[in-house]
Structure formats: structure tokens, C-alpha cells
Coordinates of C-alpha atoms in Angstrom, one line a residue:
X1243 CA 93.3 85.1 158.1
X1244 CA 91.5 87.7 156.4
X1245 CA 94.2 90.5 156.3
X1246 CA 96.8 87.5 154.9
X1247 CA 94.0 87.0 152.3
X1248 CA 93.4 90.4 150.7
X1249 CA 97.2 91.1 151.2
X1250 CA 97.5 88.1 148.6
X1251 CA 94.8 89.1 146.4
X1252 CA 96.2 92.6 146.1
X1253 CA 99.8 91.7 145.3
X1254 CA 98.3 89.3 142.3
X1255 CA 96.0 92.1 141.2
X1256 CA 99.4 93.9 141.2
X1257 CA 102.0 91.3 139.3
X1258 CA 98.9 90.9 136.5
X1259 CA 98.5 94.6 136.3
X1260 CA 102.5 94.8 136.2
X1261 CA 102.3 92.2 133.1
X1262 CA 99.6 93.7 131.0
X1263 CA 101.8 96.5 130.7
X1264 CA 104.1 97.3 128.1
X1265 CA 104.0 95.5 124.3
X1266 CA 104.7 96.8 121.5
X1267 CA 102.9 98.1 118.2
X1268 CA 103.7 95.6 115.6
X1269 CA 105.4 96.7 112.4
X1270 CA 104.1 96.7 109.1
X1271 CA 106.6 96.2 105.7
X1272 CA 104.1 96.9 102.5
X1273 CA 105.2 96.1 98.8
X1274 CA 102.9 97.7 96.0
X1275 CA 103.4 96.9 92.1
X1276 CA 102.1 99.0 89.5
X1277 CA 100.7 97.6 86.4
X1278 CA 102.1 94.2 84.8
X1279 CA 101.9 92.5 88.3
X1280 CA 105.4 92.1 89.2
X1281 CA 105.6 91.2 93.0
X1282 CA 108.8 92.1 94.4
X1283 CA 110.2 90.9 98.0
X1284 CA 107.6 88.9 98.8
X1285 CA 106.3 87.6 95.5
X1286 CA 108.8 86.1 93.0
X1287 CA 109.5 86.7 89.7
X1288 CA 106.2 85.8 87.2
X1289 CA 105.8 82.1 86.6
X1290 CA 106.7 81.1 82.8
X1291 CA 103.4 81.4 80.5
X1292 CA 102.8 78.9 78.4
X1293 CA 102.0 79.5 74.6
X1294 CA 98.8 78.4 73.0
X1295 CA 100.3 78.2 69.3
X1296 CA 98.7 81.4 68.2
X1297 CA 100.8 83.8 69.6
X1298 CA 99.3 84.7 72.6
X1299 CA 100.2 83.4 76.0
X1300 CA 98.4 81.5 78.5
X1301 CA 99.1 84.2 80.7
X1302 CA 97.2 86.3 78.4
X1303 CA 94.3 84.2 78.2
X1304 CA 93.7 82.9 81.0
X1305 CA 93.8 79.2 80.2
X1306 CA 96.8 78.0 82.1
X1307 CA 97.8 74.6 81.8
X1308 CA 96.3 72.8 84.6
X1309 CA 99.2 70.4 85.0
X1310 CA 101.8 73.0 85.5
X1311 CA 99.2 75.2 87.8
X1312 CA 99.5 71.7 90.0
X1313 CA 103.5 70.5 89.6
X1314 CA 105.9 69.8 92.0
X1315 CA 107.9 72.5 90.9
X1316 CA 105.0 74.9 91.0
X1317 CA 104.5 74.2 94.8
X1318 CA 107.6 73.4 95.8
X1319 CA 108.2 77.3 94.3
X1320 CA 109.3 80.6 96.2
X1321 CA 108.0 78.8 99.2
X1322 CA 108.5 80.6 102.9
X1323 CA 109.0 79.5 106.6
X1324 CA 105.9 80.0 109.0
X1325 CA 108.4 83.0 110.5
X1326 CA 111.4 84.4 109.8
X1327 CA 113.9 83.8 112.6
X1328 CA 110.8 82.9 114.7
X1329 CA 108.6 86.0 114.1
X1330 CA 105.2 85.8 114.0
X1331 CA 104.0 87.7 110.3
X1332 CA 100.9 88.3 108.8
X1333 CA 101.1 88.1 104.9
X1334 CA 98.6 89.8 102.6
X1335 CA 98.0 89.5 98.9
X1336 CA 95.5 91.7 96.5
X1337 CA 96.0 91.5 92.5
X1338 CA 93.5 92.2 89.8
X1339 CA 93.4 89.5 87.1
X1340 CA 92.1 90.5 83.5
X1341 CA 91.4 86.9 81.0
X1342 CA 89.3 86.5 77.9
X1343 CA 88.3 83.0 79.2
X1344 CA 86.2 83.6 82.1
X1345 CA 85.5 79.8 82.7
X1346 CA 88.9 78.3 81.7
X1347 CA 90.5 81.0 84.2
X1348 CA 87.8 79.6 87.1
X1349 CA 88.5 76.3 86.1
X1350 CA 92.2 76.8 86.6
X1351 CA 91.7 78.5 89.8
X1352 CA 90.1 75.7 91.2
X1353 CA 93.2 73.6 90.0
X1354 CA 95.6 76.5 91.7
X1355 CA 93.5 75.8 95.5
X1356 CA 93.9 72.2 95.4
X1357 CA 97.5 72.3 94.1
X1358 CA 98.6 75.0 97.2
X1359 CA 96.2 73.3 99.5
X1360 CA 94.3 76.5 99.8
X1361 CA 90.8 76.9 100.4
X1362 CA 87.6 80.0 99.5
X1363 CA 86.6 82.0 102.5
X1364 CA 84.7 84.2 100.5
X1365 CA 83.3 84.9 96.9
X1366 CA 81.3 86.3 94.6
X1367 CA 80.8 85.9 90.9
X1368 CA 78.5 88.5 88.9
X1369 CA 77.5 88.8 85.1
X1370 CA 76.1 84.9 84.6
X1371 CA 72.6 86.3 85.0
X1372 CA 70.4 84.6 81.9
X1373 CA 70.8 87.3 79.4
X1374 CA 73.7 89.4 80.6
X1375 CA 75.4 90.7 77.6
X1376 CA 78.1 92.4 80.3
X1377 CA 81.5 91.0 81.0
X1378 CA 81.8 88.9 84.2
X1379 CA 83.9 89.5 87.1
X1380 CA 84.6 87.6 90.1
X1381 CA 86.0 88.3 94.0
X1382 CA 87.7 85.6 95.9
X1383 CA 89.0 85.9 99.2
X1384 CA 91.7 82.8 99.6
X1385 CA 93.2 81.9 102.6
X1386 CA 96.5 80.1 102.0
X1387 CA 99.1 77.8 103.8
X1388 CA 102.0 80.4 104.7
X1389 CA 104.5 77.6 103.0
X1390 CA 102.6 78.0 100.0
X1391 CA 102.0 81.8 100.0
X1392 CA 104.7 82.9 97.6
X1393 CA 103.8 79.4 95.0
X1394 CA 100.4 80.4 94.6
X1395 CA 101.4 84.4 94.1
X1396 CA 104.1 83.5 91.7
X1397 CA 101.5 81.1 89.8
X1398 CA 98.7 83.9 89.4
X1399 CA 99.7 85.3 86.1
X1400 CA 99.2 81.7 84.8
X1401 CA 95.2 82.5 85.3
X1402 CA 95.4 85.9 82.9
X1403 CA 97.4 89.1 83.1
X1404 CA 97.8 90.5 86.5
X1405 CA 97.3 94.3 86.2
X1406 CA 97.7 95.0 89.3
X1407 CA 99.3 93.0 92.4
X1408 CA 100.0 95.0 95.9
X1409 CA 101.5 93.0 99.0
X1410 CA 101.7 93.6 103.0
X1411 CA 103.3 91.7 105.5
X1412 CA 102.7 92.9 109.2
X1413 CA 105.3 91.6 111.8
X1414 CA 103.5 91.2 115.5
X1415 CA 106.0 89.3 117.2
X1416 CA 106.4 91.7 119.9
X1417 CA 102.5 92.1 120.1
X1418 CA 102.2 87.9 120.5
X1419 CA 104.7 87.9 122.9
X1420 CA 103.3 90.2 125.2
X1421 CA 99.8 88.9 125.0
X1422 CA 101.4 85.2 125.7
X1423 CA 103.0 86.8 128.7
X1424 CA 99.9 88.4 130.1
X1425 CA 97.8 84.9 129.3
X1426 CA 101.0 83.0 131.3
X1427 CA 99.9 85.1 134.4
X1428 CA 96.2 85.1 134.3
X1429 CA 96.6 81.3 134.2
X1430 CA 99.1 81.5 137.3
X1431 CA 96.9 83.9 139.2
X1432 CA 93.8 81.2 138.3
X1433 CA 95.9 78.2 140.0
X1434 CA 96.5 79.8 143.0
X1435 CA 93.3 82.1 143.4
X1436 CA 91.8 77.9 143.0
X1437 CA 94.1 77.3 145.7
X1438 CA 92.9 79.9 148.2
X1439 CA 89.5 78.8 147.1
X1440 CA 89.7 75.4 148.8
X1441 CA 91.4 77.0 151.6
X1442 CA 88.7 79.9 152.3
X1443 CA 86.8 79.2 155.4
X1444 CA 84.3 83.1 155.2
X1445 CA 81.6 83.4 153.0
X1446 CA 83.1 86.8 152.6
X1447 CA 86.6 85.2 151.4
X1448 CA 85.0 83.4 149.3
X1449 CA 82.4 85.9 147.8
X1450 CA 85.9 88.1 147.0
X1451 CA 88.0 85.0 145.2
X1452 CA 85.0 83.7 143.0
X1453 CA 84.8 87.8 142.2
X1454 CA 88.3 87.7 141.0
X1455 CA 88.5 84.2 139.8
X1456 CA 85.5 85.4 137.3
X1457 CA 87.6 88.8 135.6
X1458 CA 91.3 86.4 135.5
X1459 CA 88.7 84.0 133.7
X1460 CA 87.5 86.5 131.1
X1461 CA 90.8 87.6 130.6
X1462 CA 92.2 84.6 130.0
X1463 CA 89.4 83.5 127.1
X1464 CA 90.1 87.1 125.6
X1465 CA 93.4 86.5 125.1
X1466 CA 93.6 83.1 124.1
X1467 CA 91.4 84.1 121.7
X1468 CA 93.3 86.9 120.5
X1469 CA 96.4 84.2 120.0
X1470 CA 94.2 81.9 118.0
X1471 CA 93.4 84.3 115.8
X1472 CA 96.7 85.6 115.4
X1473 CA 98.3 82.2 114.5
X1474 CA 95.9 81.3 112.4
X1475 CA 95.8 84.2 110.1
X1476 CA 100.0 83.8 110.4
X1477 CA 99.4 80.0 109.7
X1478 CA 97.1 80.7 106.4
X1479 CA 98.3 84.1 104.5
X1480 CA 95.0 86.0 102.5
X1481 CA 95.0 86.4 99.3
X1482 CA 92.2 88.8 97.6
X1483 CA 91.7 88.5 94.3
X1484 CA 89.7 89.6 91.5
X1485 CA 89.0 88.0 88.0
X1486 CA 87.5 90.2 84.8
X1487 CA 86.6 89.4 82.0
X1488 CA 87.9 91.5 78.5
X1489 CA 87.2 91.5 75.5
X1490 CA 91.2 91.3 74.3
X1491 CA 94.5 92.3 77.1
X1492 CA 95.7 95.2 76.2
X1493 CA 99.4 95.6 75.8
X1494 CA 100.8 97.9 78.6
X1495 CA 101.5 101.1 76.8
X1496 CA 105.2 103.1 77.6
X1497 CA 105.0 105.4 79.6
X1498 CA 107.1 107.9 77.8
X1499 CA 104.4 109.1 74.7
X1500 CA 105.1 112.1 72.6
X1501 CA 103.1 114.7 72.6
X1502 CA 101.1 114.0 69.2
X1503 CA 100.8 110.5 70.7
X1504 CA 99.0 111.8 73.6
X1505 CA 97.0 114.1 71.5
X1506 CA 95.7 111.0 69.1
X1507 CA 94.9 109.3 72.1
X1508 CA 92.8 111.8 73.6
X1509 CA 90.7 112.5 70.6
X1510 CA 90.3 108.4 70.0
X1511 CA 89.1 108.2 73.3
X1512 CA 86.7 111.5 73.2
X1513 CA 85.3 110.2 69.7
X1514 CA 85.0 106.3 71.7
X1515 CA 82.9 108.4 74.0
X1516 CA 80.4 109.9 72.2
X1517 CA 79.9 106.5 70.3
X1518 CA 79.4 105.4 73.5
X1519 CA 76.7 107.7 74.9
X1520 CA 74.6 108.0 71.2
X1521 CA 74.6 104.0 71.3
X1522 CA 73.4 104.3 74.9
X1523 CA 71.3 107.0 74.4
X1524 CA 69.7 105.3 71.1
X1525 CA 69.2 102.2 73.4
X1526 CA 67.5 104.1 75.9
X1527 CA 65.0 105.8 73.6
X1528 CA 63.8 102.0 72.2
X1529 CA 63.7 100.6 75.6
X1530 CA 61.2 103.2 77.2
X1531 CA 59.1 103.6 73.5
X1532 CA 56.5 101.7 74.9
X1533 CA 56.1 104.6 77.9
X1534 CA 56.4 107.1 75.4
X1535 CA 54.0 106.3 73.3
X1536 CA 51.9 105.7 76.1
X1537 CA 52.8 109.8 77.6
X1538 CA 52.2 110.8 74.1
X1539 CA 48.4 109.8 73.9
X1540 CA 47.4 111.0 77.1
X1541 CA 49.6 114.5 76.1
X1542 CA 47.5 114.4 72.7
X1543 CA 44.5 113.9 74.5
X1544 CA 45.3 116.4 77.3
X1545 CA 45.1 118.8 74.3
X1546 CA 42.7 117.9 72.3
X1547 CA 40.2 118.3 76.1
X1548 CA 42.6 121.8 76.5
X1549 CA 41.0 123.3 73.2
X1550 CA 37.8 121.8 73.1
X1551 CA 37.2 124.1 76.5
X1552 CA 38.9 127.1 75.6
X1553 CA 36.9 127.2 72.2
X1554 CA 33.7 126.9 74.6
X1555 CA 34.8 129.6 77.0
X1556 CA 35.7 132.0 74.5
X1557 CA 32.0 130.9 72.6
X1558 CA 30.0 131.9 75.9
X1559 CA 32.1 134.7 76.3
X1560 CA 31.1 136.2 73.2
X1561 CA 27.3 135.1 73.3
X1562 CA 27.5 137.2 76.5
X1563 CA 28.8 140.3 75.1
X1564 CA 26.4 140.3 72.2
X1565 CA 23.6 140.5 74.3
X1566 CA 25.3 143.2 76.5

């Protein structure tokens, strides 16, 4: 009974070993975008801006109309499958947003979640400290419905001007079905190692089954955990995104400049510089007066002490050599 036991145990150990083995390392399709935020092949063209009478866009401002962030046609827009042709893909999103209405454009954000059913994992806002005189930015990381992945994208430049927009998707079909294979034949090897458990009559049988029983076991929470993972982060695409605040948007300069062109350019910006560091410099000096006032006085005094000696030393050293 023994020998028919570990002969049994060894060719399980065997057909598990034989179906870890294999998989396949998942491919990875990237799409970057330079400046002016256009997302091409997985985002879709830039959702119209809407005009707020004064010549400048929504788009540009960053106060999107909260109606159209939430339309039907807005969500209904550039929308994608869970998989294409049953793959299993990962969809990533980063963009840099710049608006002059650092509320409105939070505001409208808020709007964009609930419209695409999306939710906050993480975020940080800095700059609304009492007394900040700095422009505000802001990091979100949003996790949204796969369905909705390409809506929301395409909506973004209704929050300000995207400067910046970079996509990935990562295709791990091959990867998923491998680990669903492997998890298919712990969980057979768990039935019938159960099976041989209520069979066992040794201690010694049984001491080797629960032994097994225990590693298939492990496996098989590792890799169901893997698979949840997986599917959710398939499930719910992430989108990264960060929110500053300008004083104006800048119109995206051509990038063919002649050569005079680059030249004013280079001595606006060197002059914009030392503005910059006398202003700073001038700021610096009245913020730490008080401290140098303070090292001024004990530097007068330091002197005043400084002579006041020497005067004395030289004194006694003459005295002395007047009565040499």
C-alpha cells in the first residue's frame, strides 16, 4: 500500500511540475505623444472644447462644461471591449494637465469620475497651504472601467490643456493562461491528494499527504491571487494624472524657429533669469534682516572687545619696556 502511495504522489508531483512549465512573457504595445496631448491608437482624437465667449477655450481654461464632461455621448465615446478577441490587456494612461482655474478644473474632475464610473486610488493636492503665494498642483491616480478607458482619455483636454499624454497597453494573455492552467492542476492534485487522505491507514501516509496537501495549497492561493489581480487591473484601466496650475497656457511654439528667433529667445529668457534671482535674492536679504542685524551687533561688539585688549597689551607692553 505504501509503494502504490508514493508511486502516486510522485507522478502528481510530476504532471504539476510538467504544468508549471512553459508560459510566456507577455507583450507590451506603448504609445507616447509629445506636447498638445494627442493620444493616438488608444486614445481618440481631442474632445471638442467649448468656448467661454472671450476667446479662449474651455480646454484652455480648465472650466469644462460639466454637462458635456457627463453626456451620453461623452461616455458612450471611443469606448473598448474588456479584450480584444478575448485577450487579457492591461491599459495605462499618464497626461500632464496645465489650467488657470485650479478649482473649476477639480470641480470638473469630480464630474469626469462619476460620469465614467471611475473612482480615486490615490491623490495628493499641494499649494492650498494658508498663505501660499505658489501655484497648486495636484496627482491623481484613477482607476477606470476598461469600457470607459478611452471616454474618459478623450474627455481630458476638457479639464485644461494636456501637455503631455503617454499610453501603454500590456497584453498577458499568454501569461493568464498559463497561470490558469497551473491553478487547474493544483486544484486537481488537491481533490485527489483529499482522496488518498481518507483512504490512508499509516501515520506515515498520512504525515506525507498533509505535507503535500500544505505546498498544492499555497500554490493554489498564490496563484489565484495572482489572477485576481490580473483581472482586476484588466477590468479597471489606470489613469495617472497631474493638474497645474498657470498663470496663462502658452501657445505651443513651431518647431521650426529661425535663427534670430532662437537668439531673442535665449536672451528673453537669460534677462527673465536674472530678474528672477535679484527678486529672489532681494527677498532673501529682507527675510533673514532680523538675523543680520542680530550677527551684526555681536560682530560690532566682537570688535569693539578686539581693540579694547589689543590697546591694553600694547599699553603694558610699553610700560614694560620703559622701565627696561
Amino acid at each position: 500500500m505504501r509503494k502504490i502511495i508514493s508511486a502516486v504522489l510522485a507522478l502528481l508531483l510530476i504532471t504539476a511540475l510538467l504544468a508549471s512549465c512553459g508560459g510566456q512573457t507577455p507583450s507590451t504595445a506603448s504609445v507616447n505623444s509629445g506636447s498638445g496631448g494627442a493620444y493616438d491608437a488608444v486614445a481618440p482624437e481631442a474632445a471638442p472644447a467649448y468656448s467661454d465667449g472671450k476667446g479662449k477655450t474651455d480646454s484652455q481654461t480648465g472650466n469644462g462644461d460639466l454637462a458635456a464632461l457627463t453626456s451620453g455621448s461623452a461616455l458612450t465615446s471611443g469606448v473598448i471591449g474588456a479584450s480584444l478577441n478575448g485577450d487579457k490587456i492591461i491599459y495605462n494612461f499618464s497626461a500632464q494637465v496645465e489650467t488657470t482655474a485650479f478649482d473649476d478644473t477639480l470641480k470638473n474632475l469630480d464630474a469626469l469620475l462619476a460620469g465614467f464610473g471611475a473612482f480615486v486610488e490615490n491623490s495628493y493636492v499641494s499649494g492650498n497651504s494658508y498663505g501660499n503665494t505658489t501655484f497648486r498642483s495636484a496627482e491623481y491616480t484613477i482607476r477606470v472601467p476598461v469600457g470607459s478607458f478611452k471616454g474618459m482619455t478623450d474627455a481630458l483636454p476638457l479639464l485644461g490643456n494636456v501637455s503631455k499624454a503617454s499610453t501603454t497597453s500590456q497584453n498577458i494573455t499568454a501569461q493568464f493562461i498559463d497561470t490558469q492552467s497551473r491553478l487547474d492542476a493544483y486544484k486537481t492534485e488537491e481533490s485527489r491528494l483529499l482522496a488518498m487522505l481518507d483512504k490512508t491507514t499509516t501515520v506515515q501516509d498520512m504525515i506525507t499527504i498533509e505535507s503535500r496537501l500544505s505546498d498544492v495549497r499555497y500554490q493554489i492561493e498564490s496563484l489565484t491571487s495572482t489572477l485576481q489581480n490580473w483581472q482586476n487591473q484588466v477590468d479597471f484601466s489606470t489613469v495617472a494624472l497631474h493638474i497645474s496650475e498657470v498663470a496663462e497656457i502658452k501657445e505651443q511654439v513651431s518647431a521650426q524657429r529661425t535663427y534670430w528667433e532662437r537668439m531673442r529667445d535665449g536672451i528673453s529668457g537669460t534677462l527673465n533669469g536674472i530678474g528672477t534671482f535679484f527678486k529672489s535674492l532681494f527677498m532673501a536679504i529682507v527675510v533673514a534682516l532680523p538675523v543680520l542685524i542680530i550677527l551684526a551687533v555681536l560682530a560690532a561688539a566682537a570688535l569693539v572687545i578686539y581693540r579694547t585688549v589689543r590697546k591694553k597689551r600694547a599699553k603694558a607692553s610699553q610700560d614694560i619696556d620703559k622701565k627696561e
